Coordinates of C-alpha atoms in Angstrom, one line a residue:
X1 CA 0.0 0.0 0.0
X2 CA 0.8 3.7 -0.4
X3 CA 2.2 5.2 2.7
X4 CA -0.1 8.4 0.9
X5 CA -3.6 6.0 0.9
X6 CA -6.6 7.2 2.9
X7 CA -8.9 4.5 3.8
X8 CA -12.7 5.4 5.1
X9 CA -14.2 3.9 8.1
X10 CA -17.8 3.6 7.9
X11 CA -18.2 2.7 11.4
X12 CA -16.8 5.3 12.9
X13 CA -16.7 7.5 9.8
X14 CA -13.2 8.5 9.9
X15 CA -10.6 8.8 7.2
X16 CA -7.5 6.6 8.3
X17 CA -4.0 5.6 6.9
X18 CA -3.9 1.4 7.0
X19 CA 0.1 2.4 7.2
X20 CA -0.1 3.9 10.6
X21 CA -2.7 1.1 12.3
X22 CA -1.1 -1.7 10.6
X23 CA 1.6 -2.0 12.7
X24 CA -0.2 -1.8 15.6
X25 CA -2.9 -4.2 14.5
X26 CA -0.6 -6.9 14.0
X27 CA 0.4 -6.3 17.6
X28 CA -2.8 -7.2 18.5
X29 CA -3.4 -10.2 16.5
X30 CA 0.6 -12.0 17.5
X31 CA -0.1 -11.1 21.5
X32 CA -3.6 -13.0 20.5
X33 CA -1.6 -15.7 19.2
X34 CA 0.9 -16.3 21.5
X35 CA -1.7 -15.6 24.5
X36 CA -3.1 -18.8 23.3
X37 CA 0.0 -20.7 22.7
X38 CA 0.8 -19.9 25.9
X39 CA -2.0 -21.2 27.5
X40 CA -2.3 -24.5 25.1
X41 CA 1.3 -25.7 26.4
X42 CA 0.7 -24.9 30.3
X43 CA -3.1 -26.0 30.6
X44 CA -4.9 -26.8 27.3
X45 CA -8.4 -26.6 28.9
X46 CA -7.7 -22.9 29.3
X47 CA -8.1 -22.1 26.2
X48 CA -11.3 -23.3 25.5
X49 CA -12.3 -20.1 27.7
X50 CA -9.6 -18.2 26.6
X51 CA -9.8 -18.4 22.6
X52 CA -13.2 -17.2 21.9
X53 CA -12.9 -14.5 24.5
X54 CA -9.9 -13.1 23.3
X55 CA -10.7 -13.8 19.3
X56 CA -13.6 -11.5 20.3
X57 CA -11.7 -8.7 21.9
X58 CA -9.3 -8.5 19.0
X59 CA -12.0 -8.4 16.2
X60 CA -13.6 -5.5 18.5
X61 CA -10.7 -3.6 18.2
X62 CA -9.4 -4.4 14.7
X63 CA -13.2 -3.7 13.5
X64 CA -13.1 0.0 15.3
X65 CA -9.5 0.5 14.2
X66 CA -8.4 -1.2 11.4
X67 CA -11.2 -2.7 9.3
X68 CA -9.2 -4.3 6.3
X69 CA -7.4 -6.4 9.1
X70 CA -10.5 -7.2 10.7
X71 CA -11.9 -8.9 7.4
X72 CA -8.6 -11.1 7.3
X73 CA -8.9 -11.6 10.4
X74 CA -12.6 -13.0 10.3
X75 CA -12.0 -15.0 7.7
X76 CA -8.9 -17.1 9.1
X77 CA -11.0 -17.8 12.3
X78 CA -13.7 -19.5 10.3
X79 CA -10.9 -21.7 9.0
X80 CA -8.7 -22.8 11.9
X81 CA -11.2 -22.5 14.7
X82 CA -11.7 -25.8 13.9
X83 CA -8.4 -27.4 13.6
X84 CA -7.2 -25.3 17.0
X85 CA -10.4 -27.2 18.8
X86 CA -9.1 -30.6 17.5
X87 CA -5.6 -30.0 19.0
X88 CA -7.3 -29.1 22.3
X89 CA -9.1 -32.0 22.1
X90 CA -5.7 -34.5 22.2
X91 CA -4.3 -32.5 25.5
X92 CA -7.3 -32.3 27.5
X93 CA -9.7 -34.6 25.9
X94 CA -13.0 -34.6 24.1
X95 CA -15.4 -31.6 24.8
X96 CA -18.7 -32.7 23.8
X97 CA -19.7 -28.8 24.2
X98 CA -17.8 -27.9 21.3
X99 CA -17.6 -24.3 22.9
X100 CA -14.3 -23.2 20.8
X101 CA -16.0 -22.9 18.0
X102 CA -18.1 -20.5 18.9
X103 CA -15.1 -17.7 18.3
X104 CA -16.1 -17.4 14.1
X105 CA -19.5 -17.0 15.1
X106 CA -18.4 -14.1 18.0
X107 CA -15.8 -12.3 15.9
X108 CA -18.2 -12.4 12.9
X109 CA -21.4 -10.7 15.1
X110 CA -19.1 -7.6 15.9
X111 CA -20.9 -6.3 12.1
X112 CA -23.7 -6.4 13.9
X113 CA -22.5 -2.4 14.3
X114 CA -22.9 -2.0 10.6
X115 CA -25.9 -3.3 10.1
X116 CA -27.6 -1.2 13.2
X117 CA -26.0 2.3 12.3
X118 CA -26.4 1.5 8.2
X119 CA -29.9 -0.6 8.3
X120 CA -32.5 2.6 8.7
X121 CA -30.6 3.6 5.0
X122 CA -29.9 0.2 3.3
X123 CA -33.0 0.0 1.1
X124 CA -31.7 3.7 -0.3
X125 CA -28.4 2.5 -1.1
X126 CA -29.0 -0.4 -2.8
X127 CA -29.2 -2.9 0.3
X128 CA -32.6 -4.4 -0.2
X129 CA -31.6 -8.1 -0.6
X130 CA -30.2 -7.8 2.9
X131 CA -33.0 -6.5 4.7
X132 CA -35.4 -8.7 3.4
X133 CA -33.3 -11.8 4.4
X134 CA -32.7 -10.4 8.2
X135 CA -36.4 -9.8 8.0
X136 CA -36.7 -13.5 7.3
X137 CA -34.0 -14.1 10.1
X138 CA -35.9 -11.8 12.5
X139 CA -39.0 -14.1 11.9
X140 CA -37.5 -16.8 12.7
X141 CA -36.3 -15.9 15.5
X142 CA -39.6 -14.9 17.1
X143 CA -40.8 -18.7 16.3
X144 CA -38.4 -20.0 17.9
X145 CA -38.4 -18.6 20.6
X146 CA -41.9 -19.4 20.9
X147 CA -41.7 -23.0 20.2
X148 CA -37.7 -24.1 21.1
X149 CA -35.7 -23.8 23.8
X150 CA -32.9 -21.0 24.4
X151 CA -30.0 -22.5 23.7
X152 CA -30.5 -24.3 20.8
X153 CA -32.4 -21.2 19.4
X154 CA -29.5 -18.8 20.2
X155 CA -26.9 -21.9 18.5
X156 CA -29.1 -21.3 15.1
X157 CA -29.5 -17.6 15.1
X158 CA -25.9 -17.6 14.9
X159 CA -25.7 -19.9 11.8
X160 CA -28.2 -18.2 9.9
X161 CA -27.9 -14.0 11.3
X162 CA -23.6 -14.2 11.4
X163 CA -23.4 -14.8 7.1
X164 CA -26.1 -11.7 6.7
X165 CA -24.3 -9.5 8.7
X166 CA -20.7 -10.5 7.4
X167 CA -21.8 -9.3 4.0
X168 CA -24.0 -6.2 4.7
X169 CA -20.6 -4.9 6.1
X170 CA -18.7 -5.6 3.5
X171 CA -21.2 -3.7 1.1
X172 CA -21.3 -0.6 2.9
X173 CA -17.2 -0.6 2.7
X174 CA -17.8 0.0 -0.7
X175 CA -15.7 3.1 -0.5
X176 CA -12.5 1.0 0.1
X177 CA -13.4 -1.9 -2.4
X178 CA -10.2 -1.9 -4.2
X179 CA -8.1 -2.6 -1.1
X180 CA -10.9 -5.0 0.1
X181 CA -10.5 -6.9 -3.0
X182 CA -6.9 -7.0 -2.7
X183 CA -6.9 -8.6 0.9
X184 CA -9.7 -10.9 0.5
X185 CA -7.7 -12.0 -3.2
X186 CA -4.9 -12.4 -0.8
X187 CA -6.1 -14.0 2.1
X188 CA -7.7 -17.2 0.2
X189 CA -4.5 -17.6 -2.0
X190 CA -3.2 -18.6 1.1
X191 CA -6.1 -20.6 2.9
X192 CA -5.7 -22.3 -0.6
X193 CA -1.8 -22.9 0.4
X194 CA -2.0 -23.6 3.7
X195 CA -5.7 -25.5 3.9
X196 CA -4.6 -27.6 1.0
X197 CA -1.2 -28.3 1.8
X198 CA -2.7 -29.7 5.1
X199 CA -5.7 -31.4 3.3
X200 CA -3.1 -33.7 1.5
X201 CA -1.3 -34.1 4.8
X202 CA -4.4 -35.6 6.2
X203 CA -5.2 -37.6 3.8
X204 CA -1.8 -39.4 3.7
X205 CA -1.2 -39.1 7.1
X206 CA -4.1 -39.5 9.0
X207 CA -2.9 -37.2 12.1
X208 CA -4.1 -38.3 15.7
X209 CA -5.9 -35.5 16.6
X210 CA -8.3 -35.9 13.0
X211 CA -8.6 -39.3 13.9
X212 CA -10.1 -38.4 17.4
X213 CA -12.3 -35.9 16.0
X214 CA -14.0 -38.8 13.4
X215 CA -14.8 -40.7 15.7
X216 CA -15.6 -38.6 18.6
X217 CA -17.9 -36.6 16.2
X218 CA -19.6 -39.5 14.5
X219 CA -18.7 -38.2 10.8
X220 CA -16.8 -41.9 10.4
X221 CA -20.3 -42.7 8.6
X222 CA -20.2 -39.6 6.0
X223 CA -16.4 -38.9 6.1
X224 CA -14.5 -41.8 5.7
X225 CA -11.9 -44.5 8.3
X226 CA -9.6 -43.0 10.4
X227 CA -6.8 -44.5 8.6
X228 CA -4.3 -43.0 6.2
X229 CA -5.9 -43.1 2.6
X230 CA -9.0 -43.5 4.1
X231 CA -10.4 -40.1 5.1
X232 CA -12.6 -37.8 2.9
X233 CA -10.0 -34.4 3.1
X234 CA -11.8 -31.5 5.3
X235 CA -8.6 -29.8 6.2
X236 CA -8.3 -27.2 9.3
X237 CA -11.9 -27.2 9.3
X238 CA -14.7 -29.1 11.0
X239 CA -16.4 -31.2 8.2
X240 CA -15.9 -32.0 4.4
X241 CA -18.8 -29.4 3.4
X242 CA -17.3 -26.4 4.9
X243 CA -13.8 -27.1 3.1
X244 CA -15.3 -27.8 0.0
X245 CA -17.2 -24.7 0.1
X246 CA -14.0 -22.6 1.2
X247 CA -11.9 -24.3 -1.8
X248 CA -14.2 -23.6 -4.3
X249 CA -14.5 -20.1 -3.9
X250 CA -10.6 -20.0 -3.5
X251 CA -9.9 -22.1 -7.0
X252 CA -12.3 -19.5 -8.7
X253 CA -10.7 -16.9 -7.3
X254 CA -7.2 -17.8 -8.2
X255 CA -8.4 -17.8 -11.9
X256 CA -8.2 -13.5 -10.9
X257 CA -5.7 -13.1 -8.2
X258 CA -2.1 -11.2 -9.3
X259 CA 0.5 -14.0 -10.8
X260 CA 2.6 -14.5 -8.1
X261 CA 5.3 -17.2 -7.2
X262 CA 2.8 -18.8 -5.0
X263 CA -0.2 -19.4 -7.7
X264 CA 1.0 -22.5 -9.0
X265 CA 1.8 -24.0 -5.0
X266 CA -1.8 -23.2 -4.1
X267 CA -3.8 -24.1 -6.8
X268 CA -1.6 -27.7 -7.1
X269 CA -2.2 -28.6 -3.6
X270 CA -6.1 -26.7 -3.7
X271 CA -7.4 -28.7 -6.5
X272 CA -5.8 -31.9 -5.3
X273 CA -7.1 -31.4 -1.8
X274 CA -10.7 -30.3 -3.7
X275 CA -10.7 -33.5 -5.4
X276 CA -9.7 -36.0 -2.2
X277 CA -12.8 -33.9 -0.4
X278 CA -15.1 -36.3 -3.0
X279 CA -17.4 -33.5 -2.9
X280 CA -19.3 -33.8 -5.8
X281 CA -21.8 -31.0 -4.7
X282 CA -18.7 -28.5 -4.7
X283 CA -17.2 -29.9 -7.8
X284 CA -20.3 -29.3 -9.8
X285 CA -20.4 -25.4 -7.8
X286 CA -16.5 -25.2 -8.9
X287 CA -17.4 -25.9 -12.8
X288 CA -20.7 -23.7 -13.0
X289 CA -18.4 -20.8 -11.9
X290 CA -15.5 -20.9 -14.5
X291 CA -18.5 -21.5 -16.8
X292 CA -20.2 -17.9 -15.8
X293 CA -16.7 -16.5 -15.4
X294 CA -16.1 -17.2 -19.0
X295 CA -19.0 -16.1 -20.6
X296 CA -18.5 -12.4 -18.3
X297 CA -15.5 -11.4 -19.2
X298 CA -13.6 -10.4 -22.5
X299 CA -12.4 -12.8 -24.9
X300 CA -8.8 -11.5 -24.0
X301 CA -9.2 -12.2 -20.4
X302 CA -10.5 -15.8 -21.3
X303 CA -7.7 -16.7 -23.3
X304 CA -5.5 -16.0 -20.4
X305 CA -7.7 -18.1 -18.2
X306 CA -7.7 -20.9 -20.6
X307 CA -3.5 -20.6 -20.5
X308 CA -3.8 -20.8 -16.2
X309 CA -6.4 -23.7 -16.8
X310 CA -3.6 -26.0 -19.2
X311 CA -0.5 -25.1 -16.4
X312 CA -2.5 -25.9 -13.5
X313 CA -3.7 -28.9 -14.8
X314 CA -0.3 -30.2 -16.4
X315 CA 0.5 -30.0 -12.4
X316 CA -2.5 -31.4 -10.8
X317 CA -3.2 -33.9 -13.2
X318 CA 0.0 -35.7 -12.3
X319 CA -0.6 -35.7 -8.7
X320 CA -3.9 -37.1 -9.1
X321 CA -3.1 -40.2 -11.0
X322 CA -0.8 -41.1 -7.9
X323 CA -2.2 -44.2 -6.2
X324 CA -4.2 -44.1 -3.7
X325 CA -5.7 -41.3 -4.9
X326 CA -6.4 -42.3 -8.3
X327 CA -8.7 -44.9 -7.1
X328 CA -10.3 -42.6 -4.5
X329 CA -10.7 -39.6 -7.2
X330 CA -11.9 -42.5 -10.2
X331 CA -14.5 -43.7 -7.9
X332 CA -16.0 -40.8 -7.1
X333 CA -15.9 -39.7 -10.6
X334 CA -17.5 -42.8 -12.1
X335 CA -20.3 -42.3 -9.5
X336 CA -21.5 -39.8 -11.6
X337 CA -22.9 -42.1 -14.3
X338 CA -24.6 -44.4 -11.9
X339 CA -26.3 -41.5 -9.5
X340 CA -29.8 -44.2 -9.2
X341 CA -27.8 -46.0 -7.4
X342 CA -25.3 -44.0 -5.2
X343 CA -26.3 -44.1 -1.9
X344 CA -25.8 -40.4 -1.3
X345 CA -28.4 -39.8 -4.0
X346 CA -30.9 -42.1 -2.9
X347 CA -30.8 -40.3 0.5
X348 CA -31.5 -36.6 -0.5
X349 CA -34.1 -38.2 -3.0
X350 CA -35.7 -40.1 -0.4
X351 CA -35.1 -36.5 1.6
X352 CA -37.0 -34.7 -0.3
X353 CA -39.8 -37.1 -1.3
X354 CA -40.2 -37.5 2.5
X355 CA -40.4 -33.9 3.7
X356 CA -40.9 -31.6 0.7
X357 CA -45.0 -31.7 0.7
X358 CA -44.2 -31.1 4.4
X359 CA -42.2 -28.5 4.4
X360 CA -44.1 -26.4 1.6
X361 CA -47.3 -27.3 4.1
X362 CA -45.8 -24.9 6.9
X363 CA -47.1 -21.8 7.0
X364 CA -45.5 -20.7 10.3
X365 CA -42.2 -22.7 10.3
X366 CA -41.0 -24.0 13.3
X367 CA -38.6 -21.1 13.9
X368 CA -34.9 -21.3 14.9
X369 CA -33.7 -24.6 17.1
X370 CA -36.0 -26.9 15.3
X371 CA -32.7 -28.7 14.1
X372 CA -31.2 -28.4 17.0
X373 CA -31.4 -30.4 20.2
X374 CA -30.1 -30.1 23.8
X375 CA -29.6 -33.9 25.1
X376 CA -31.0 -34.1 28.7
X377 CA -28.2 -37.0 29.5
X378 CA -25.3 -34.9 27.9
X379 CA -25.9 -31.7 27.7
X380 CA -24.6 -32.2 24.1
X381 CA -26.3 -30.0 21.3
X382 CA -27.2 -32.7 18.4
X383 CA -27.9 -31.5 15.4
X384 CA -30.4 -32.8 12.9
X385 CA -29.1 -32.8 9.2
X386 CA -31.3 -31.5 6.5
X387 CA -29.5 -32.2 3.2
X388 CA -31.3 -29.5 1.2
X389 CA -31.5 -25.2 1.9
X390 CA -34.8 -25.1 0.4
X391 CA -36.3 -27.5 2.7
X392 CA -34.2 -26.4 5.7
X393 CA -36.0 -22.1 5.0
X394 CA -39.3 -23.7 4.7
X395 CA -38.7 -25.8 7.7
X396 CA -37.5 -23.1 9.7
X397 CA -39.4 -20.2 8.7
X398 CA -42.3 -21.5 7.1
X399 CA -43.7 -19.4 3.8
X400 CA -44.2 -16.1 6.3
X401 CA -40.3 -16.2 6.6
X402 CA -38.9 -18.1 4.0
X403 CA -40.8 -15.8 1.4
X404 CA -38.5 -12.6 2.0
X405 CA -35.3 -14.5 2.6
X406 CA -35.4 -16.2 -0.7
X407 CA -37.0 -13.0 -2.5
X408 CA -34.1 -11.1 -0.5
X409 CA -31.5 -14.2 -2.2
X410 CA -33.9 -13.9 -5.7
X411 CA -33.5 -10.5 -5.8
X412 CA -29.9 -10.3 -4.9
X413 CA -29.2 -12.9 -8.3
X414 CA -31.2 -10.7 -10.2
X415 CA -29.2 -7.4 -9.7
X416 CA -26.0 -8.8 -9.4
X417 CA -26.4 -10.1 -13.1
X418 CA -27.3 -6.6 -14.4
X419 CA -23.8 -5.7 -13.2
X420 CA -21.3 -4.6 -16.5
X421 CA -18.3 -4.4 -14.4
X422 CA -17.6 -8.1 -15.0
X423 CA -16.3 -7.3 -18.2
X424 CA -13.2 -5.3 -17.2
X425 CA -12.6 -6.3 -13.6
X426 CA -12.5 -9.9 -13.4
X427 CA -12.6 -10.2 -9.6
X428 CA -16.5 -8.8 -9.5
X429 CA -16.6 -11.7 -12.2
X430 CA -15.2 -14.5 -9.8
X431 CA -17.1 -13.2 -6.7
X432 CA -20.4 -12.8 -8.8
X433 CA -19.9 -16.4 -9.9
X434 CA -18.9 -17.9 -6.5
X435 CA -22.2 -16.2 -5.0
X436 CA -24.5 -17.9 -7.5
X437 CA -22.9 -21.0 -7.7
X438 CA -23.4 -21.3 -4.1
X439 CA -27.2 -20.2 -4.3
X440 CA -28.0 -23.2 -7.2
X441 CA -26.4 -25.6 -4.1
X442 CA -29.2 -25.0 -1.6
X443 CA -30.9 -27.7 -3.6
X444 CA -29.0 -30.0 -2.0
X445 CA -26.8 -28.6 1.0
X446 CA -28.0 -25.5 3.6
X447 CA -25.0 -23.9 1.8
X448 CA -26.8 -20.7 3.3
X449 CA -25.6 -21.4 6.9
X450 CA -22.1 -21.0 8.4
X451 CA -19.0 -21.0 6.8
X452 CA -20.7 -21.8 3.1
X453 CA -23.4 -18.8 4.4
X454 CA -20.4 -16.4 4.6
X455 CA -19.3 -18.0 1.5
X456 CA -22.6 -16.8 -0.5
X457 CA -23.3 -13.7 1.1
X458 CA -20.1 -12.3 1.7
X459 CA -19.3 -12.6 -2.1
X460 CA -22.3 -11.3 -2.7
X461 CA -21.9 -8.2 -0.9
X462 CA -18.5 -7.6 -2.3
X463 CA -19.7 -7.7 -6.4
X464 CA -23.0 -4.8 -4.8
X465 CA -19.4 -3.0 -3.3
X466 CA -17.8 -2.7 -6.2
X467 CA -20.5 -1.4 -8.3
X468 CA -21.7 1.0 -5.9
X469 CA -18.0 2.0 -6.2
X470 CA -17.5 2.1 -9.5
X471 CA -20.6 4.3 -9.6
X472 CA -19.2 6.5 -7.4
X473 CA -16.3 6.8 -9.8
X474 CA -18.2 8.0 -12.6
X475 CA -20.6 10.3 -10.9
X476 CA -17.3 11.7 -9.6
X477 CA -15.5 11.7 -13.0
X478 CA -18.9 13.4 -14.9
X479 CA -19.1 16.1 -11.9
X480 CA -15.3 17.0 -12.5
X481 CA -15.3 16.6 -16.4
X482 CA -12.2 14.2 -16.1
X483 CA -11.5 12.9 -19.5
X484 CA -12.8 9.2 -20.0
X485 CA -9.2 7.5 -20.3
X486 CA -9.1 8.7 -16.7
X487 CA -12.6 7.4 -15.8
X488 CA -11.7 3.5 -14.8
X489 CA -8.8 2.4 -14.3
X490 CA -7.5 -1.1 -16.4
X491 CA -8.7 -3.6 -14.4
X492 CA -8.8 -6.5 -17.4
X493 CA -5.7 -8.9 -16.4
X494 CA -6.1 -11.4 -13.8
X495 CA -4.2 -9.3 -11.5
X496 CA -6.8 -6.9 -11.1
X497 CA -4.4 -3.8 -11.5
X498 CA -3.5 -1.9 -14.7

């Protein structure tokens, strides 16, 4: 960065130099850091107390004082909360609260200051599609608080309010898009380094704390043995969805990130970690969006994709036909001819015969915590899986709820395809094609929940950023009479710069 750049703050609205907070916010998050470490190696328990407390106080103050840290920040708790938890786990032993990984959740809510000083406005600025989905959200609140209990209420809130709020704030920093593009660019070329590298790791290693954490958790049934070579790959985070939802969006967006010496690293070890996931829900996500990244941007830029395309897969390709993992990745594959009789497919089917007349039948919904349940023995929280977003809104909010969260999702597709900045910026291509991708998967996945939640709506609330910024430019550039070669800058490489 410029030591001359001026960032806004809309929180606080003050004008700021990221130069003269940087320093001090990286401070912040090392002390975070080694605070834990500390407190791992003298008494591991503590830090199931600790870590969320503190992950909290740190996005508090990046959020107030240095926001483009904050969204880094945010995003590399959602994926190592997870893998921290598992680690815990092998010092002190299972925690069948699985209170630690409630810190994404916490250091996500702090937007919750965006959305209360920006809401009263939104509909003005463009910001529709969000209020009509925490509309929805506020609904089903209500209901569940009427018909569920606290706790598992409060659990559910969090999965569907945290995503909404994530990408509200990150439209009205619309004034800072470019650097917001530039660290969230950056930050998932390296979840795609580091998440992958570790993905393969797993998968050939089987490490002890993964292995506790399949069985401890149950997932031995959806995500493979607890052997080496015999896991489904989720990486640092806490199931196979959430990674494959994470390395989707950061394949696609290496198609637009600056070449770099570390492009080729990531996207070898991403895809080969994306295909030992054996998500086939993500896979077809992953192809949908190079396919609407294509057809947005010029025939320049696609011929430069096509180039990436060839090099990566002259070093992935290689990789994959390695055994073990050219059986694993062949099986999967072939399973796509013979759906009628995959056993995943027969489920959702049978899913969705079961329960769809049912869910379209509730008027009401059953409101947040209807998936969730408290065991009286345990005091565990169990969750009950619903392998479809369409059937989980109409479960949980019924038609009075689910009718402005989807119109608030419909409407948000709609207008983001009007968008013509596609065509010379590539990233609002990417992060218009990782947001619908991820919509056409609530068929069969509550891809609008969580991690995959921040996933769809943060995207989404970046590509309504940088057209409300690119607006600006040109009400700004027609007011002063600047020449049109001065207008916009170059933003047609894959770099995203001139």
């Amino acid at each position: 960065m410029s030591s001359t750049q001026i960032l806004y703050n809309p929180i606080v609205k003050e004008k700021y130099s990221p130069d003269q907070r940087s320093l001090q916010g990286w401070i912040v998050i090392i002390a975070f850091v080694l605070l834990n470490l500390a407190c791992y190696f003298a008494s591991a328990s503590t830090v199931r107390l600790i870590f969320p407390v503190t992950s909290f106080i740190v996005a508090i103050f990046l959020y107030l004082r240095h926001p483009v840290l904050y969204l880094g920040f945010t995003w590399w708790m959602w994926f190592v909360s997870a893998f921290i938890a598992r680690l815990v786990d092998l010092r002190a032993g299972w925690d069948i609260t699985r209170q630690m990984l409630i810190a994404p959740y916490l250091v996500t809510f702090v937007t919750i200051g965006t959305t209360f000083r920006y809401l009263p406005s939104a509909s003005r600025q463009g910001g529709l599609p969000f209020v009509l989905a925490l509309v929805g959200v506020f609904y089903g609140l209500l209901v569940g608080l009427i018909y569920n209990t606290p706790v598992p209420v409060v659990r559910s809130l969090l999965d569907w309010l945290s995503p909404i709020l994530f990408g509200f704030h990150l439209f009205m920093c619309w004034r800072d898009y470019p650097t917001y593009r530039e660290n969230l660019q950056r930050t998932f070329l390296w979840c795609a380094l580091i998440t992958g590298a570790y993905g393969v790791f797993q998968f050939v290693v089987a490490p002890e704390w993964d292995r506790v954490w399949l069985i401890e958790s149950k997932m031995n049934t959806s995500s493979g043995e607890p052997v080496p070579f015999g896991m489904r790959v989720w990486s640092t985070m806490h199931s196979v969805g959430p990674f494959g939802a994470v390395m989707q969006a950061a394949l696609l967006l290496l198609f637009t990130a600056r070449q770099g010496p570390l492009n080729f690293p990531a996207s070898a070890v991403g895809y080969l970690s994306f295909l030992l996931t054996q998500a086939r829900t993500n896979w077809g996500g992953w192809l949908l969006g190079v396919v609407m990244i294509f057809g947005s941007v010029k025939a320049q830029i696609q011929m430069r994709l096509i180039t990436i395309i060839l090099a990566i897969a002259l070093c992935v390709v290689p990789l994959a036909t390695i055994e073990p993992i050219s059986d694993v990745v062949a099986t999967r594959l072939e399973s796509f001819s013979n759906l009628e009789e995959d056993g995943s497919f027969k489920d959702r089917s049978g899913s969705y015969d079961r329960n769809l007349s049912v869910a379209l039948s509730n008027v009401f919904g059953n409101g947040f915590g209807n998936t969730w349940k408290v065991d009286e023995k345990t005091g565990q929280i169990v969750v009950f899986v619903i392998d479809s977003g369409i059937l989980d809104i109409f479960f949980t909010l019924g038609w009075v709820g689910g009718l402005p969260y989807l119109g608030g999702l419909i409407l948000m597709i709609f207008t983001v395809c009007k968008y013509n900045e596609a065509r010379f910026d590539t990233f609002v291509s990417a992060a218009r094609a990782i947001g619908i991708s991820a919509c056409s998967q609530l068929v069969i996945g509550s891809g609008m929940l969580s991690i995959a939640g921040m996933i769809l709506w943060g995207f989404f609330g970046m590509t309504m950023a940088a057209h409300k910024y690119y607006q600006h430019q040109e009400m700004s550039a027609a007011q002063y009479q600047i020449p049109p070669q001065y207008q916009r800058p170059d933003l047609s490489a894959p770099s995203g710069k001139a």
